[in-house]
mmCIF file of C-alpha atoms in Angstrom:
data_model
loop_
_atom_site.group_PDB
_atom_site.id
_atom_site.type_symbol
_atom_site.label_atom_id
_atom_site.label_comp_id
_atom_site.label_asym_id
_atom_site.label_seq_id
_atom_site.Cartn_x
_atom_site.Cartn_y
_atom_site.Cartn_z
ATOM 1 C CA MET A 1375 51.419 75.554 79.085
ATOM 2 C CA GLU A 1376 50.823 78.698 81.166
ATOM 3 C CA ARG A 1377 47.487 78.561 82.671
ATOM 4 C CA GLY A 1378 44.574 80.111 81.082
ATOM 5 C CA ILE A 1379 42.091 80.445 78.366
ATOM 6 C CA TYR A 1380 43.192 79.341 74.996
ATOM 7 C CA VAL A 1381 40.359 80.185 72.179
ATOM 8 C CA VAL A 1382 41.583 77.927 69.566
ATOM 9 C CA ALA A 1383 40.219 78.315 65.935
ATOM 10 C CA THR A 1384 39.698 74.451 64.392
ATOM 11 C CA PRO A 1385 38.993 73.432 60.724
ATOM 12 C CA ILE A 1386 35.985 75.102 58.768
ATOM 13 C CA GLY A 1387 35.979 71.432 56.678
ATOM 14 C CA ASN A 1388 39.372 70.693 55.739
ATOM 15 C CA LEU A 1389 41.014 68.680 58.450
ATOM 16 C CA GLY A 1390 44.474 69.458 57.287
ATOM 17 C CA ASP A 1391 43.850 73.172 58.022
ATOM 18 C CA ILE A 1392 44.515 72.949 61.380
ATOM 19 C CA THR A 1393 47.491 74.254 62.683
ATOM 20 C CA HIS A 1394 50.231 72.957 64.268
ATOM 21 C CA ARG A 1395 50.067 75.383 67.731
ATOM 22 C CA ALA A 1396 46.239 74.441 67.699
ATOM 23 C CA VAL A 1397 47.461 70.783 67.965
ATOM 24 C CA LYS A 1398 49.747 71.604 70.705
ATOM 25 C CA VAL A 1399 46.841 73.666 72.667
ATOM 26 C CA LEU A 1400 44.783 70.911 72.296
ATOM 27 C CA SER A 1401 46.699 67.998 73.304
ATOM 28 C CA ASP A 1402 48.473 69.609 76.593
ATOM 29 C CA ALA A 1403 45.598 71.517 77.913
ATOM 30 C CA ASP A 1404 43.915 70.147 81.211
ATOM 31 C CA TYR A 1405 40.179 70.526 79.607
ATOM 32 C CA ILE A 1406 38.696 71.475 75.795
ATOM 33 C CA ALA A 1407 35.370 73.422 76.091
ATOM 34 C CA ALA A 1408 33.726 72.373 72.953
ATOM 35 C CA GLU A 1409 30.127 73.839 71.291
ATOM 36 C CA ASP A 1410 29.404 70.325 70.559
ATOM 37 C CA THR A 1411 31.665 67.537 72.384
ATOM 38 C CA ARG A 1412 30.384 64.735 69.806
ATOM 39 C CA GLN A 1413 31.542 67.055 66.925
ATOM 40 C CA THR A 1414 34.878 67.709 68.627
ATOM 41 C CA ARG A 1415 35.429 64.288 69.505
ATOM 42 C CA LYS A 1416 35.421 63.619 65.610
ATOM 43 C CA LEU A 1417 38.402 66.177 65.083
ATOM 44 C CA LEU A 1418 40.238 64.920 68.219
ATOM 45 C CA ASP A 1419 40.132 61.342 67.179
ATOM 46 C CA HIS A 1420 41.592 62.223 63.790
ATOM 47 C CA LEU A 1421 44.085 64.043 65.697
ATOM 48 C CA GLY A 1422 44.257 61.486 68.169
ATOM 49 C CA ILE A 1423 44.278 63.577 71.193
ATOM 50 C CA ASP A 1424 42.218 62.299 74.476
ATOM 51 C CA THR A 1425 42.220 65.706 76.173
ATOM 52 C CA LYS A 1426 38.553 65.739 78.826
ATOM 53 C CA MET A 1427 36.050 67.328 76.837
ATOM 54 C CA ILE A 1428 33.475 70.106 78.487
ATOM 55 C CA ALA A 1429 30.627 71.279 77.089
ATOM 56 C CA LEU A 1430 29.724 74.645 76.622
ATOM 57 C CA HIS A 1431 26.946 75.765 74.110
ATOM 58 C CA GLU A 1432 24.576 78.624 73.954
ATOM 59 C CA HIS A 1433 22.127 77.109 76.593
ATOM 60 C CA ASN A 1434 24.737 76.682 79.401
ATOM 61 C CA GLU A 1435 27.490 79.107 78.981
ATOM 62 C CA ARG A 1436 26.580 81.374 81.168
ATOM 63 C CA GLU A 1437 26.503 79.309 84.035
ATOM 64 C CA LYS A 1438 29.603 77.142 82.682
ATOM 65 C CA ALA A 1439 31.909 80.371 82.542
ATOM 66 C CA ASN A 1440 32.207 81.054 85.935
ATOM 67 C CA TYR A 1441 32.893 77.063 86.650
ATOM 68 C CA LEU A 1442 35.664 77.196 83.537
ATOM 69 C CA VAL A 1443 36.934 80.531 85.243
ATOM 70 C CA GLY A 1444 37.597 79.190 88.510
ATOM 71 C CA LEU A 1445 39.608 75.892 87.188
ATOM 72 C CA VAL A 1446 41.616 78.546 85.510
ATOM 73 C CA ALA A 1447 42.096 80.375 88.699
ATOM 74 C CA ASP A 1448 43.086 77.058 90.196
ATOM 75 C CA GLY A 1449 46.177 76.458 87.892
ATOM 76 C CA ALA A 1450 44.234 74.967 84.739
ATOM 77 C CA CYS A 1451 44.914 75.287 81.049
ATOM 78 C CA VAL A 1452 41.034 75.269 79.524
ATOM 79 C CA ALA A 1453 41.058 75.108 75.141
ATOM 80 C CA LEU A 1454 37.740 76.974 73.793
ATOM 81 C CA VAL A 1455 36.642 75.717 70.314
ATOM 82 C CA SER A 1456 33.663 76.051 68.769
ATOM 83 C CA ASP A 1457 32.504 73.392 66.019
ATOM 84 C CA ALA A 1458 34.173 74.695 63.267
ATOM 85 C CA GLY A 1459 36.226 77.909 62.592
ATOM 86 C CA THR A 1460 37.286 80.806 65.151
ATOM 87 C CA PRO A 1461 34.931 80.640 68.593
ATOM 88 C CA LEU A 1462 32.572 83.535 68.914
ATOM 89 C CA ILE A 1463 32.383 84.540 65.532
ATOM 90 C CA SER A 1464 28.750 83.666 65.247
ATOM 91 C CA ASP A 1465 29.382 80.856 67.799
ATOM 92 C CA PRO A 1466 29.347 80.520 71.865
ATOM 93 C CA GLY A 1467 32.263 81.905 74.074
ATOM 94 C CA HIS A 1468 31.661 85.494 74.567
ATOM 95 C CA HIS A 1469 29.821 85.022 77.968
ATOM 96 C CA LEU A 1470 33.253 82.948 78.833
ATOM 97 C CA VAL A 1471 35.909 85.318 77.583
ATOM 98 C CA GLN A 1472 34.080 88.187 79.229
ATOM 99 C CA CYS A 1473 33.874 86.377 82.603
ATOM 100 C CA ALA A 1474 37.469 85.722 82.208
ATOM 101 C CA ARG A 1475 38.519 89.391 81.654
ATOM 102 C CA ALA A 1476 36.366 90.442 84.942
ATOM 103 C CA ASN A 1477 38.371 88.164 86.381
ATOM 104 C CA ASP A 1478 41.917 88.844 84.975
ATOM 105 C CA ALA A 1479 42.215 85.264 84.073
ATOM 106 C CA PRO A 1480 44.787 84.789 81.125
ATOM 107 C CA LEU A 1481 43.291 84.727 77.482
ATOM 108 C CA PHE A 1482 44.900 83.242 74.746
ATOM 109 C CA THR A 1483 44.361 83.491 70.947
ATOM 110 C CA ILE A 1484 45.271 80.508 68.588
ATOM 111 C CA PRO A 1485 44.340 82.160 65.547
ATOM 112 C CA GLY A 1486 43.420 80.052 62.192
ATOM 113 C CA PRO A 1487 40.290 79.444 59.821
ATOM 114 C CA CYS A 1488 37.589 81.830 60.021
ATOM 115 C CA ALA A 1489 34.658 81.428 57.237
ATOM 116 C CA VAL A 1490 34.174 84.940 56.947
ATOM 117 C CA ILE A 1491 37.770 85.945 56.237
ATOM 118 C CA ALA A 1492 37.857 82.965 53.596
ATOM 119 C CA ALA A 1493 34.850 83.783 51.631
ATOM 120 C CA LEU A 1494 36.347 87.212 51.702
ATOM 121 C CA SER A 1495 39.319 86.642 49.936
ATOM 122 C CA ILE A 1496 38.215 84.309 47.049
ATOM 123 C CA SER A 1497 35.457 86.769 46.481
ATOM 124 C CA GLY A 1498 36.690 88.697 44.037
ATOM 125 C CA ILE A 1499 34.697 91.604 46.074
ATOM 126 C CA ALA A 1500 36.562 94.627 47.583
ATOM 127 C CA CYS A 1501 37.425 93.670 51.405
ATOM 128 C CA GLY A 1502 39.620 96.239 52.219
ATOM 129 C CA SER A 1503 36.624 97.298 54.676
ATOM 130 C CA PHE A 1504 33.778 95.236 55.416
ATOM 131 C CA ILE A 1505 31.474 94.952 58.175
ATOM 132 C CA PHE A 1506 29.941 90.952 59.415
ATOM 133 C CA GLU A 1507 26.229 90.559 60.738
ATOM 134 C CA GLY A 1508 26.723 86.917 60.865
ATOM 135 C CA PHE A 1509 23.658 84.252 60.751
ATOM 136 C CA LEU A 1510 20.037 86.407 58.870
ATOM 137 C CA PRO A 1511 17.392 86.121 60.481
ATOM 138 C CA SER A 1512 14.994 83.617 60.285
ATOM 139 C CA LYS A 1513 11.922 85.309 59.342
ATOM 140 C CA SER A 1514 11.895 86.661 55.242
ATOM 141 C CA GLY A 1515 10.397 90.317 57.067
ATOM 142 C CA ALA A 1516 13.452 90.542 59.337
ATOM 143 C CA ARG A 1517 15.867 89.438 56.535
ATOM 144 C CA ARG A 1518 14.129 92.770 53.982
ATOM 145 C CA LEU A 1519 14.417 94.811 57.140
ATOM 146 C CA ARG A 1520 18.024 94.235 57.679
ATOM 147 C CA PHE A 1521 18.982 94.481 53.694
ATOM 148 C CA GLU A 1522 16.708 97.781 53.128
ATOM 149 C CA GLY A 1523 18.624 99.228 56.731
ATOM 150 C CA LEU A 1524 22.133 98.389 55.120
ATOM 151 C CA SER A 1525 21.069 99.931 51.530
ATOM 152 C CA GLU A 1526 23.158 102.739 51.755
ATOM 153 C CA GLU A 1527 26.474 100.857 53.390
ATOM 154 C CA SER A 1528 29.181 101.523 51.485
ATOM 155 C CA ARG A 1529 31.473 99.030 52.779
ATOM 156 C CA THR A 1530 31.196 94.962 51.781
ATOM 157 C CA VAL A 1531 28.542 93.137 54.237
ATOM 158 C CA VAL A 1532 28.773 89.755 54.903
ATOM 159 C CA TYR A 1533 26.314 87.368 56.535
ATOM 160 C CA TYR A 1534 26.120 83.750 57.126
ATOM 161 C CA GLU A 1535 22.996 81.669 55.433
ATOM 162 C CA SER A 1536 21.360 78.352 55.926
ATOM 163 C CA PRO A 1537 20.935 75.718 52.966
ATOM 164 C CA HIS A 1538 17.031 76.205 53.647
ATOM 165 C CA ARG A 1539 16.637 79.866 53.114
ATOM 166 C CA ILE A 1540 19.243 80.359 50.631
ATOM 167 C CA LEU A 1541 17.473 80.393 47.980
ATOM 168 C CA GLU A 1542 14.570 82.583 49.174
ATOM 169 C CA THR A 1543 17.482 84.632 50.452
ATOM 170 C CA LEU A 1544 18.735 85.262 47.231
ATOM 171 C CA ALA A 1545 15.351 86.108 45.569
ATOM 172 C CA LEU A 1546 15.026 88.729 47.867
ATOM 173 C CA LEU A 1547 18.889 90.637 47.328
ATOM 174 C CA ALA A 1548 17.549 89.960 43.652
ATOM 175 C CA GLU A 1549 15.042 92.424 44.185
ATOM 176 C CA ILE A 1550 16.143 94.656 46.576
ATOM 177 C CA TYR A 1551 20.093 95.304 45.348
ATOM 178 C CA PRO A 1552 19.750 93.979 41.532
ATOM 179 C CA GLU A 1553 22.732 94.814 39.697
ATOM 180 C CA ARG A 1554 24.701 94.642 43.338
ATOM 181 C CA LEU A 1555 27.362 92.355 42.842
ATOM 182 C CA ILE A 1556 27.459 89.550 45.245
ATOM 183 C CA ALA A 1557 29.871 86.069 45.586
ATOM 184 C CA VAL A 1558 27.854 83.306 47.404
ATOM 185 C CA ALA A 1559 30.907 80.999 49.242
ATOM 186 C CA ARG A 1560 29.378 77.261 49.579
ATOM 187 C CA GLU A 1561 31.001 74.236 51.558
ATOM 188 C CA LEU A 1562 34.411 76.319 52.135
ATOM 189 C CA THR A 1563 37.454 73.465 52.157
ATOM 190 C CA LYS A 1564 35.348 70.750 51.413
ATOM 191 C CA THR A 1565 35.075 68.598 48.636
ATOM 192 C CA PHE A 1566 32.058 70.723 47.219
ATOM 193 C CA GLU A 1567 33.524 73.927 47.719
ATOM 194 C CA THR A 1568 31.917 76.376 45.031
ATOM 195 C CA VAL A 1569 31.911 80.520 44.796
ATOM 196 C CA LEU A 1570 29.227 82.109 42.479
ATOM 197 C CA SER A 1571 29.785 85.514 41.926
ATOM 198 C CA GLY A 1572 28.346 88.173 39.638
ATOM 199 C CA ALA A 1573 25.356 90.583 39.671
ATOM 200 C CA SER A 1574 22.891 89.811 42.992
ATOM 201 C CA SER A 1575 19.953 88.724 40.000
ATOM 202 C CA ASP A 1576 22.222 86.255 38.011
ATOM 203 C CA VAL A 1577 23.460 84.431 41.003
ATOM 204 C CA TYR A 1578 20.092 83.982 42.233
ATOM 205 C CA ALA A 1579 19.214 82.498 38.684
ATOM 206 C CA ARG A 1580 22.373 79.848 38.668
ATOM 207 C CA VAL A 1581 21.428 79.067 42.339
ATOM 208 C CA ALA A 1582 17.642 78.296 41.508
ATOM 209 C CA ASP A 1583 18.566 76.243 37.997
ATOM 210 C CA ASP A 1584 20.395 73.870 40.230
ATOM 211 C CA PRO A 1585 19.482 72.210 43.000
ATOM 212 C CA ASN A 1586 22.994 71.030 44.298
ATOM 213 C CA GLN A 1587 24.006 74.856 44.883
ATOM 214 C CA ARG A 1588 21.225 75.088 47.504
ATOM 215 C CA LYS A 1589 23.221 72.483 50.340
ATOM 216 C CA GLY A 1590 25.735 72.910 52.400
ATOM 217 C CA GLU A 1591 27.122 76.079 54.579
ATOM 218 C CA PHE A 1592 26.603 79.574 52.876
ATOM 219 C CA VAL A 1593 28.786 82.970 53.252
ATOM 220 C CA LEU A 1594 27.026 85.846 51.316
ATOM 221 C CA VAL A 1595 29.612 88.414 50.526
ATOM 222 C CA ILE A 1596 27.547 91.774 49.181
ATOM 223 C CA SER A 1597 29.450 94.719 47.271
ATOM 224 C CA GLY A 1598 29.080 98.028 49.645
ATOM 225 C CA ALA A 1599 26.738 100.804 48.030
ATOM 226 C CA GLN A 1600 28.096 103.115 45.400
ATOM 227 C CA VAL A 1601 28.994 106.482 47.178
ATOM 228 C CA GLU A 1602 29.020 109.832 45.235
ATOM 229 C CA GLU A 1603 31.617 111.661 45.375
ATOM 230 C CA SER A 1604 31.866 114.766 47.064
ATOM 231 C CA GLN A 1605 30.767 117.182 44.551
ATOM 232 C CA GLY A 1606 32.605 120.341 46.220
ATOM 233 C CA SER A 1607 34.172 122.850 43.364
ATOM 234 C CA LEU A 1608 35.910 122.238 40.090
ATOM 235 C CA SER A 1609 39.362 123.890 39.605
ATOM 236 C CA PRO A 1610 40.062 126.481 37.072
ATOM 237 C CA ASP A 1611 41.835 123.774 34.999
ATOM 238 C CA ASP A 1612 38.889 121.021 35.877
ATOM 239 C CA LYS A 1613 36.604 123.740 33.920
ATOM 240 C CA ARG A 1614 38.536 124.511 30.959
ATOM 241 C CA LEU A 1615 38.594 120.783 30.119
ATOM 242 C CA ALA A 1616 35.058 120.264 30.756
ATOM 243 C CA LYS A 1617 34.070 123.246 28.415
ATOM 244 C CA ARG A 1618 37.031 122.315 25.715
ATOM 245 C CA ILE A 1619 35.602 118.913 25.386
ATOM 246 C CA SER A 1620 31.657 119.880 25.672
ATOM 247 C CA ALA A 1621 32.885 121.952 22.402
ATOM 248 C CA ASP A 1622 32.586 118.706 20.474
ATOM 249 C CA LEU A 1623 29.868 116.796 22.805
ATOM 250 C CA PRO A 1624 26.159 117.363 24.269
ATOM 251 C CA PRO A 1625 26.921 118.123 28.035
ATOM 252 C CA LYS A 1626 26.175 114.518 29.592
ATOM 253 C CA LYS A 1627 28.445 112.929 27.266
ATOM 254 C CA ALA A 1628 30.971 115.632 27.701
ATOM 255 C CA ALA A 1629 30.253 115.621 31.595
ATOM 256 C CA ALA A 1630 30.671 111.475 31.723
ATOM 257 C CA LEU A 1631 33.989 111.689 29.401
ATOM 258 C CA THR A 1632 35.685 114.371 31.486
ATOM 259 C CA ALA A 1633 34.798 113.063 34.542
ATOM 260 C CA ASP A 1634 36.405 109.225 33.258
ATOM 261 C CA LEU A 1635 39.629 110.910 31.799
ATOM 262 C CA TYR A 1636 40.669 113.353 35.114
ATOM 263 C CA GLY A 1637 38.948 111.703 38.143
ATOM 264 C CA LEU A 1638 35.891 113.961 38.904
ATOM 265 C CA ASN A 1639 33.021 113.842 39.763
ATOM 266 C CA LYS A 1640 30.232 113.243 36.742
ATOM 267 C CA LYS A 1641 27.145 115.515 38.452
ATOM 268 C CA SER A 1642 29.522 118.295 39.314
ATOM 269 C CA VAL A 1643 30.360 118.442 36.192
ATOM 270 C CA TYR A 1644 27.659 118.249 34.448
ATOM 271 C CA GLU A 1645 25.800 120.953 36.662
ATOM 272 C CA PHE A 1646 29.032 123.429 35.547
ATOM 273 C CA LEU A 1647 28.230 122.719 32.072
ATOM 274 C CA VAL A 1648 24.503 123.138 32.158
ATOM 275 C CA LYS A 1649 24.257 125.939 34.819
ATOM 276 C CA GLY A 1650 27.601 127.431 34.924
ATOM 277 C CA VAL A 1651 28.038 126.465 38.522
#
């Protein structure tokens, strides 16, 4: 292996999701920098790997980053792992990678499981464009501000949430976004994996009725706000169509039907029919 820091994704639940490349890197590395050495030891024992580990977590990362980059400068290969999933995605590792970049230490990515992507892929919610907001704040007031601050966001929004706050968070979502489509992905790739989806108020009710749906690790996927199409000016053909349809229907229904059939902005059609503009 070439000297450097290898950012290695590990399983988020099912140990069978480890990649062949990840196994080789963890086996051949000189050191494994692990968020929790006890947690990583379970994975290494399963794989039959005895590479030396160094603890690297949120409380010591700044201190350890220079040390690990120094090991690389001396020719070492260091594999970076978090407890599960892809390091740095709401997990430690940013300072180490930043330090490596600043010191021209080689960096390599060993891609694999990531709870955000896994949840999006089976949520049934549009994922062509999304934003990831990490863990929600622990205080309810701060969570409310976070949701309200993104109320106009048109992209899908993804959060992590803990089991002891999930019901309160879903109640808040049902209040702020009662008709918004959401998905609650729980225990992904594990034995009791479930994904509940639907209107936020409906999902809240289902979780409230079933205590089992409040256990485990959660990813929340929330559909984006509906964006009004640009009103602009209707073309002469659009206006003729709207006029023809409105001859047999009230303006509101005619506008809705015209917009639906011809992909026009309903508000623009309606304003043309009632105001002539």
